[in-house]
mmCIF file of C-alpha atoms in Angstrom:
data_model
loop_
_atom_site.group_PDB
_atom_site.id
_atom_site.type_symbol
_atom_site.label_atom_id
_atom_site.label_comp_id
_atom_site.label_asym_id
_atom_site.label_seq_id
_atom_site.Cartn_x
_atom_site.Cartn_y
_atom_site.Cartn_z
ATOM 1 C CA MET A 1 23.456 96.052 26.088
ATOM 2 C CA ALA A 2 24.097 94.967 22.509
ATOM 3 C CA TYR A 3 27.680 95.403 21.006
ATOM 4 C CA PRO A 4 28.007 97.618 17.991
ATOM 5 C CA THR A 5 28.685 94.343 15.655
ATOM 6 C CA GLN A 6 25.240 92.747 17.005
ATOM 7 C CA ARG A 7 23.262 96.041 16.477
ATOM 8 C CA ARG A 8 24.667 96.048 12.819
ATOM 9 C CA LYS A 9 23.417 92.091 12.478
ATOM 10 C CA LEU A 10 19.927 93.047 13.268
ATOM 11 C CA LYS A 11 19.848 95.825 11.316
ATOM 12 C CA ARG A 12 20.782 94.140 8.399
ATOM 13 C CA ARG A 13 18.450 91.568 9.362
ATOM 14 C CA LYS A 14 15.657 94.010 9.947
ATOM 15 C CA GLN A 15 16.049 95.958 6.533
ATOM 16 C CA LEU A 16 15.940 92.441 4.646
ATOM 17 C CA GLU A 17 12.587 91.223 6.436
ATOM 18 C CA ILE A 18 11.550 94.297 5.134
ATOM 19 C CA TYR A 19 12.676 94.226 1.619
ATOM 20 C CA CYS A 20 11.669 90.233 1.336
ATOM 21 C CA LEU A 21 8.230 91.054 2.977
ATOM 22 C CA GLY A 22 7.552 94.717 0.759
ATOM 23 C CA ASN A 23 8.519 92.439 -2.136
ATOM 24 C CA LEU A 24 6.268 89.985 -1.461
ATOM 25 C CA LYS A 25 3.730 92.059 -0.854
ATOM 26 C CA LYS A 26 3.756 93.778 -4.400
ATOM 27 C CA TYR A 27 4.117 90.220 -5.715
ATOM 28 C CA LEU A 28 1.039 89.397 -4.531
ATOM 29 C CA GLN A 29 -0.636 92.670 -5.577
ATOM 30 C CA GLU A 30 0.092 92.156 -9.151
ATOM 31 C CA THR A 31 0.243 88.940 -9.834
ATOM 32 C CA THR A 32 -2.029 86.955 -12.198
ATOM 33 C CA LEU A 33 -2.426 83.790 -10.365
ATOM 34 C CA HIS A 34 -6.427 83.965 -9.187
ATOM 35 C CA GLY A 35 -6.699 84.588 -5.429
ATOM 36 C CA LEU A 36 -3.011 85.593 -4.097
ATOM 37 C CA LYS A 37 -3.872 89.291 -5.065
ATOM 38 C CA TYR A 38 -6.070 88.990 -1.529
ATOM 39 C CA LEU A 39 -3.720 87.896 0.792
ATOM 40 C CA ALA A 40 -1.920 91.842 0.249
ATOM 41 C CA ASP A 41 -4.991 93.222 0.526
ATOM 42 C CA SER A 42 -5.795 95.286 4.061
ATOM 43 C CA SER A 43 -8.835 95.656 3.771
ATOM 44 C CA LEU A 44 -9.625 91.968 4.298
ATOM 45 C CA THR A 45 -9.768 89.838 7.437
ATOM 46 C CA ASN A 46 -7.344 87.201 8.683
ATOM 47 C CA TRP A 47 -10.482 84.445 8.220
ATOM 48 C CA GLU A 48 -11.165 86.068 4.603
ATOM 49 C CA LYS A 49 -7.055 85.794 3.728
ATOM 50 C CA LEU A 50 -6.957 82.167 4.915
ATOM 51 C CA PHE A 51 -9.869 80.952 3.289
ATOM 52 C CA PHE A 52 -8.539 82.470 -0.236
ATOM 53 C CA PHE A 53 -4.977 81.027 0.673
ATOM 54 C CA SER A 54 -6.349 77.474 1.349
ATOM 55 C CA ALA A 55 -8.064 77.835 -1.965
ATOM 56 C CA PHE A 56 -5.191 78.531 -3.856
ATOM 57 C CA VAL A 57 -3.311 75.702 -2.037
ATOM 58 C CA LEU A 58 -6.424 72.947 -3.081
ATOM 59 C CA CYS A 59 -6.223 73.888 -6.686
ATOM 60 C CA PHE A 60 -2.431 74.269 -6.685
ATOM 61 C CA ILE A 61 -2.612 70.323 -5.563
ATOM 62 C CA ALA A 62 -5.103 69.612 -8.302
ATOM 63 C CA VAL A 63 -2.686 71.095 -10.980
ATOM 64 C CA VAL A 64 0.195 68.958 -9.867
ATOM 65 C CA HIS A 65 -2.178 65.616 -9.349
ATOM 66 C CA LEU A 66 -3.733 66.391 -12.570
ATOM 67 C CA THR A 67 -0.316 66.751 -14.701
ATOM 68 C CA VAL A 68 1.511 63.969 -13.215
ATOM 69 C CA ASN A 69 -0.750 61.927 -14.459
ATOM 70 C CA ILE A 70 -0.855 63.767 -17.836
ATOM 71 C CA TYR A 71 3.300 62.766 -17.522
ATOM 72 C CA ALA A 72 2.886 59.320 -16.251
ATOM 73 C CA LYS A 73 0.481 58.404 -19.631
ATOM 74 C CA TRP A 74 2.690 60.030 -21.406
ATOM 75 C CA ASP A 75 5.479 57.685 -20.504
ATOM 76 C CA SER A 76 3.781 55.003 -20.628
ATOM 77 C CA THR A 77 2.512 55.742 -24.177
ATOM 78 C CA PRO A 78 4.009 58.667 -25.765
ATOM 79 C CA VAL A 79 1.743 59.672 -28.708
ATOM 80 C CA MET A 80 1.206 63.047 -29.793
ATOM 81 C CA ILE A 81 -1.864 63.562 -31.866
ATOM 82 C CA GLY A 82 -1.941 66.444 -33.774
ATOM 83 C CA ILE A 83 -2.749 68.848 -37.219
ATOM 84 C CA SER A 84 0.103 68.736 -39.415
ATOM 85 C CA PRO A 85 0.698 72.119 -40.989
ATOM 86 C CA GLN A 86 2.247 71.050 -44.390
ATOM 87 C CA PRO A 87 -0.537 70.463 -47.083
ATOM 88 C CA THR A 88 -0.016 67.003 -48.865
ATOM 89 C CA SER A 89 -1.207 66.724 -53.159
ATOM 90 C CA ILE A 90 -4.055 65.228 -53.786
ATOM 91 C CA GLU A 91 -1.718 63.430 -56.449
ATOM 92 C CA LYS A 92 0.005 61.872 -53.488
ATOM 93 C CA LEU A 93 -2.990 59.779 -52.330
ATOM 94 C CA PRO A 94 -3.926 56.112 -53.432
ATOM 95 C CA LEU A 95 -7.018 55.654 -55.027
ATOM 96 C CA PRO A 96 -9.411 53.752 -52.928
ATOM 97 C CA ALA A 97 -10.400 50.329 -52.570
ATOM 98 C CA LEU A 98 -13.238 49.755 -55.285
ATOM 99 C CA VAL A 99 -15.194 46.440 -54.547
ATOM 100 C CA LEU A 100 -17.640 45.745 -56.988
ATOM 101 C CA CYS A 101 -20.205 42.746 -56.584
ATOM 102 C CA ASN A 102 -23.359 41.809 -58.563
ATOM 103 C CA MET A 103 -26.000 40.795 -56.114
ATOM 104 C CA ASN A 104 -27.018 37.408 -58.332
ATOM 105 C CA GLN A 105 -25.300 34.319 -56.427
ATOM 106 C CA VAL A 106 -25.020 31.823 -59.437
ATOM 107 C CA MET A 107 -25.958 32.462 -62.915
ATOM 108 C CA TYR A 108 -28.924 30.606 -64.040
ATOM 109 C CA SER A 109 -27.145 28.587 -66.772
ATOM 110 C CA LYS A 110 -24.906 27.294 -64.447
ATOM 111 C CA VAL A 111 -27.124 25.601 -61.869
ATOM 112 C CA VAL A 112 -30.381 25.291 -63.610
ATOM 113 C CA ASN A 113 -29.519 21.693 -64.352
ATOM 114 C CA TYR A 114 -28.462 20.112 -60.972
ATOM 115 C CA THR A 115 -31.045 17.123 -59.728
ATOM 116 C CA LYS A 116 -32.190 17.594 -56.600
ATOM 117 C CA GLY A 117 -30.034 15.927 -53.946
ATOM 118 C CA SER A 118 -27.244 16.067 -55.100
ATOM 119 C CA LYS A 119 -24.092 17.464 -53.827
ATOM 120 C CA GLU A 120 -24.078 20.720 -55.947
ATOM 121 C CA ASP A 121 -27.905 21.129 -55.548
ATOM 122 C CA ALA A 122 -27.090 20.959 -51.673
ATOM 123 C CA LEU A 123 -24.346 23.752 -51.494
ATOM 124 C CA LEU A 124 -26.780 25.373 -53.960
ATOM 125 C CA GLN A 125 -29.822 25.801 -51.302
ATOM 126 C CA TYR A 126 -27.096 26.655 -49.105
ATOM 127 C CA LEU A 127 -25.812 29.760 -50.446
ATOM 128 C CA CYS A 128 -28.858 30.867 -52.095
ATOM 129 C CA TYR A 129 -32.384 29.887 -49.367
ATOM 130 C CA SER A 130 -33.733 29.274 -52.918
ATOM 131 C CA GLU A 131 -36.707 26.503 -52.068
ATOM 132 C CA ILE A 132 -36.242 25.337 -48.494
ATOM 133 C CA ALA A 133 -35.024 27.965 -46.415
ATOM 134 C CA TYR A 134 -31.744 26.179 -44.632
ATOM 135 C CA ASP A 135 -31.830 25.140 -41.451
ATOM 136 C CA SER A 136 -30.036 22.883 -38.278
ATOM 137 C CA LYS A 137 -31.464 19.639 -39.182
ATOM 138 C CA LYS A 138 -30.911 19.760 -43.254
ATOM 139 C CA ALA A 139 -27.200 20.184 -42.295
ATOM 140 C CA ASN A 140 -27.571 16.277 -40.995
ATOM 141 C CA LEU A 141 -28.553 15.267 -44.613
ATOM 142 C CA LYS A 142 -26.198 13.208 -46.430
ATOM 143 C CA GLU A 143 -25.748 15.509 -49.010
ATOM 144 C CA PHE A 144 -24.463 17.973 -46.107
ATOM 145 C CA LYS A 145 -22.824 15.449 -44.144
ATOM 146 C CA ASN A 146 -21.022 13.927 -46.708
ATOM 147 C CA ASN A 147 -20.392 16.743 -49.137
ATOM 148 C CA ASP A 148 -16.810 17.381 -50.327
ATOM 149 C CA LEU A 149 -17.838 20.547 -52.362
ATOM 150 C CA GLU A 150 -15.561 23.473 -51.142
ATOM 151 C CA LEU A 151 -17.914 26.562 -51.208
ATOM 152 C CA ALA A 152 -15.481 29.195 -52.155
ATOM 153 C CA LYS A 153 -14.398 26.630 -55.427
ATOM 154 C CA PHE A 154 -18.716 26.513 -56.246
ATOM 155 C CA ILE A 155 -19.125 29.953 -56.048
ATOM 156 C CA ILE A 156 -16.180 30.683 -57.904
ATOM 157 C CA ALA A 157 -17.050 28.484 -60.534
ATOM 158 C CA HIS A 158 -21.160 29.203 -60.860
ATOM 159 C CA SER A 159 -20.766 32.766 -60.500
ATOM 160 C CA GLN A 160 -20.620 35.863 -62.531
ATOM 161 C CA PRO A 161 -16.891 36.362 -63.726
ATOM 162 C CA CYS A 162 -15.323 39.785 -63.911
ATOM 163 C CA SER A 163 -14.357 39.666 -67.733
ATOM 164 C CA ARG A 164 -18.342 39.296 -68.385
ATOM 165 C CA MET A 165 -19.376 41.478 -65.829
ATOM 166 C CA MET A 166 -17.340 44.731 -66.394
ATOM 167 C CA ILE A 167 -17.712 46.527 -70.164
ATOM 168 C CA ALA A 168 -15.972 49.133 -69.588
ATOM 169 C CA CYS A 169 -12.961 50.659 -67.253
ATOM 170 C CA ILE A 170 -11.701 54.191 -67.138
ATOM 171 C CA ILE A 171 -8.961 56.217 -65.030
ATOM 172 C CA GLY A 172 -8.472 59.976 -65.614
ATOM 173 C CA SER A 173 -10.282 59.682 -69.554
ATOM 174 C CA VAL A 174 -7.779 56.352 -70.700
ATOM 175 C CA ALA A 175 -9.444 53.397 -71.092
ATOM 176 C CA TYR A 176 -7.906 50.732 -69.966
ATOM 177 C CA ASN A 177 -8.730 46.360 -70.312
ATOM 178 C CA CYS A 178 -10.405 45.560 -66.961
ATOM 179 C CA SER A 179 -8.956 42.424 -66.380
ATOM 180 C CA GLU A 180 -5.959 44.317 -65.886
ATOM 181 C CA LEU A 181 -7.153 46.537 -63.214
ATOM 182 C CA PHE A 182 -9.458 44.226 -61.465
ATOM 183 C CA ARG A 183 -9.533 40.973 -59.647
ATOM 184 C CA GLU A 184 -11.908 38.126 -58.539
ATOM 185 C CA VAL A 185 -12.085 37.930 -54.575
ATOM 186 C CA VAL A 186 -14.116 35.683 -52.531
ATOM 187 C CA THR A 187 -16.013 38.434 -50.185
ATOM 188 C CA ASP A 188 -19.692 38.066 -47.563
ATOM 189 C CA GLU A 189 -21.448 39.144 -50.942
ATOM 190 C CA GLY A 190 -20.187 36.158 -53.094
ATOM 191 C CA LEU A 191 -17.795 36.657 -55.551
ATOM 192 C CA CYS A 192 -16.518 40.258 -56.552
ATOM 193 C CA CYS A 193 -14.305 42.157 -58.750
ATOM 194 C CA ALA A 194 -11.750 44.480 -56.496
ATOM 195 C CA PHE A 195 -9.300 47.250 -57.585
ATOM 196 C CA ASN A 196 -6.720 48.803 -55.990
ATOM 197 C CA THR A 197 -6.733 46.094 -53.055
ATOM 198 C CA LEU A 198 -4.054 44.950 -51.580
ATOM 199 C CA HIS A 199 -3.277 41.094 -52.570
ATOM 200 C CA PRO A 200 -3.670 38.867 -49.276
ATOM 201 C CA ASN A 201 -0.589 37.031 -49.521
ATOM 202 C CA PHE A 202 0.900 40.856 -48.727
ATOM 203 C CA LEU A 203 -2.667 41.769 -46.404
ATOM 204 C CA TYR A 204 -1.168 40.964 -42.739
ATOM 205 C CA LYS A 205 2.633 41.617 -43.933
ATOM 206 C CA ALA A 206 4.866 44.537 -42.947
ATOM 207 C CA ASN A 207 7.270 43.947 -45.711
ATOM 208 C CA LEU A 208 5.960 44.907 -49.027
ATOM 209 C CA PRO A 209 7.234 45.383 -52.548
ATOM 210 C CA PRO A 210 8.558 48.764 -53.478
ATOM 211 C CA LYS A 211 5.514 50.459 -55.611
ATOM 212 C CA TYR A 212 3.442 47.504 -55.112
ATOM 213 C CA TYR A 213 0.108 49.349 -54.424
ATOM 214 C CA PRO A 214 -1.525 50.767 -54.675
ATOM 215 C CA ARG A 215 -2.172 53.295 -57.513
ATOM 216 C CA PRO A 216 -2.187 57.445 -56.826
ATOM 217 C CA THR A 217 -4.591 59.274 -57.261
ATOM 218 C CA LEU A 218 -4.543 61.468 -60.769
ATOM 219 C CA GLY A 219 -6.613 64.625 -59.749
ATOM 220 C CA THR A 220 -10.153 65.908 -58.365
ATOM 221 C CA GLY A 221 -13.516 65.961 -60.258
ATOM 222 C CA ILE A 222 -15.114 62.851 -62.060
ATOM 223 C CA ALA A 223 -12.916 63.067 -65.500
ATOM 224 C CA MET A 224 -10.021 62.178 -63.295
ATOM 225 C CA GLY A 225 -11.705 59.792 -61.394
ATOM 226 C CA VAL A 226 -12.123 55.990 -61.846
ATOM 227 C CA SER A 227 -15.452 54.871 -64.365
ATOM 228 C CA VAL A 228 -16.908 51.340 -64.639
ATOM 229 C CA ILE A 229 -19.717 50.177 -67.199
ATOM 230 C CA LEU A 230 -21.184 47.374 -65.890
ATOM 231 C CA ASN A 231 -23.579 44.426 -67.050
ATOM 232 C CA ALA A 232 -25.456 42.908 -64.369
ATOM 233 C CA GLU A 233 -26.742 40.157 -66.988
ATOM 234 C CA VAL A 234 -30.598 40.536 -65.793
ATOM 235 C CA ASP A 235 -31.375 37.031 -67.792
ATOM 236 C CA GLU A 236 -28.626 34.589 -65.903
ATOM 237 C CA TYR A 237 -30.338 35.945 -62.953
ATOM 238 C CA TYR A 238 -31.019 32.886 -60.097
ATOM 239 C CA CYS A 239 -31.053 34.521 -56.491
ATOM 240 C CA SER A 240 -29.486 37.807 -55.250
ATOM 241 C CA THR A 241 -28.951 38.846 -51.691
ATOM 242 C CA SER A 242 -31.742 41.278 -51.702
ATOM 243 C CA ASN A 243 -35.143 41.564 -53.527
ATOM 244 C CA SER A 244 -33.341 43.244 -56.426
ATOM 245 C CA ALA A 245 -31.010 42.967 -59.380
ATOM 246 C CA GLY A 246 -28.161 45.646 -59.209
ATOM 247 C CA PHE A 247 -25.176 45.703 -57.665
ATOM 248 C CA LYS A 248 -22.915 46.735 -54.416
ATOM 249 C CA VAL A 249 -20.818 48.984 -54.265
ATOM 250 C CA ASN A 250 -17.436 49.125 -51.325
ATOM 251 C CA LEU A 251 -14.983 51.989 -50.975
ATOM 252 C CA GLY A 252 -12.448 52.022 -48.501
ATOM 253 C CA THR A 253 -9.021 51.619 -48.128
ATOM 254 C CA PRO A 254 -6.437 49.516 -49.821
ATOM 255 C CA ILE A 255 -5.184 47.694 -46.691
ATOM 256 C CA ASN A 256 -8.513 46.824 -45.017
ATOM 257 C CA ARG A 257 -9.992 43.680 -45.745
ATOM 258 C CA PRO A 258 -13.515 44.884 -47.751
ATOM 259 C CA LEU A 259 -16.725 44.017 -45.776
ATOM 260 C CA VAL A 260 -19.512 43.871 -49.178
ATOM 261 C CA GLY A 261 -22.445 42.732 -47.103
ATOM 262 C CA GLU A 262 -21.943 45.182 -44.115
ATOM 263 C CA THR A 263 -20.859 48.585 -45.907
ATOM 264 C CA GLY A 264 -21.724 48.229 -49.579
ATOM 265 C CA VAL A 265 -23.820 50.701 -50.891
ATOM 266 C CA ILE A 266 -26.370 49.064 -53.466
ATOM 267 C CA VAL A 267 -26.161 50.586 -57.468
ATOM 268 C CA PRO A 268 -29.758 50.076 -59.310
ATOM 269 C CA LEU A 269 -29.394 49.190 -62.874
ATOM 270 C CA GLY A 270 -30.363 51.361 -65.577
ATOM 271 C CA ALA A 271 -28.850 54.670 -63.732
ATOM 272 C CA THR A 272 -25.249 56.649 -63.723
ATOM 273 C CA THR A 273 -23.938 56.252 -59.873
ATOM 274 C CA SER A 274 -21.201 58.823 -59.293
ATOM 275 C CA PHE A 275 -18.963 58.665 -55.173
ATOM 276 C CA ARG A 276 -17.690 61.503 -53.921
ATOM 277 C CA ILE A 277 -14.527 61.032 -51.467
ATOM 278 C CA ASP A 278 -13.338 62.898 -48.917
ATOM 279 C CA ALA A 279 -9.742 61.650 -47.968
ATOM 280 C CA GLN A 280 -7.951 61.691 -44.081
ATOM 281 C CA ILE A 281 -4.468 61.296 -43.652
ATOM 282 C CA SER A 282 -3.219 59.704 -40.201
ATOM 283 C CA GLN A 283 0.822 59.016 -39.931
ATOM 284 C CA SER A 284 2.454 57.641 -37.195
ATOM 285 C CA SER A 285 6.182 57.928 -36.518
ATOM 286 C CA PRO A 286 8.291 54.724 -36.973
ATOM 287 C CA ALA A 287 8.977 54.288 -33.447
ATOM 288 C CA ILE A 288 4.872 53.611 -32.939
#
């Protein structure tokens, strides 16, 4: 025979069980978690309920596993990529780096008097493949083996300078002295004229002088862009990087080293060519 105190405890425990089971059943019937509502469906057998419960447990384990992997990756490399909701004025964007190259490697008037077998002629053959195709056997000849001439200096001394290639330079409908905008650089395409590129002295350094580069964009449209008039001097052609006369143009970011031979666009002579630029901005936090 149970005592009154024990009966009261059993009654409260039974009420608590009924309350908890009732709320649990109500939660299972109304929850949006797929599969749990079938556990409270009295029309299903225990095997069917076991199937839906097992499927839910497996899905929950898979979600936890994926979440743990994502957190571990974020913890090791906390980089998040998103789209900035703030618009950026085009005047805050830099003009692209512009590299112009005459496809003529050397000027005819500067190399025509070199005699065969000389050091200058050896470099000329290597640079142009003009008369005899350069091969590994020629590298053993004395004019190659004992040649103390530097190829870069040879290219600078014998190629068309920017002062002769560039006739006029205009930015935003304002004429400029081309020598103030472009500087001569040696690339894989020979001697070229570069605008708005970072100087090699600062190319791989983080600390730059304030407002050193690059020149900002003035606006949209051809009138607000950069216009250049070029002179190929076809009469001075001695050897070309292609089978025709013209220029190669490379557009890119000011901090990249230009690879004109691989990414340059050929511009024909006697025509007006325009390039349209679509800008994309990538930013990162100082911690990255």
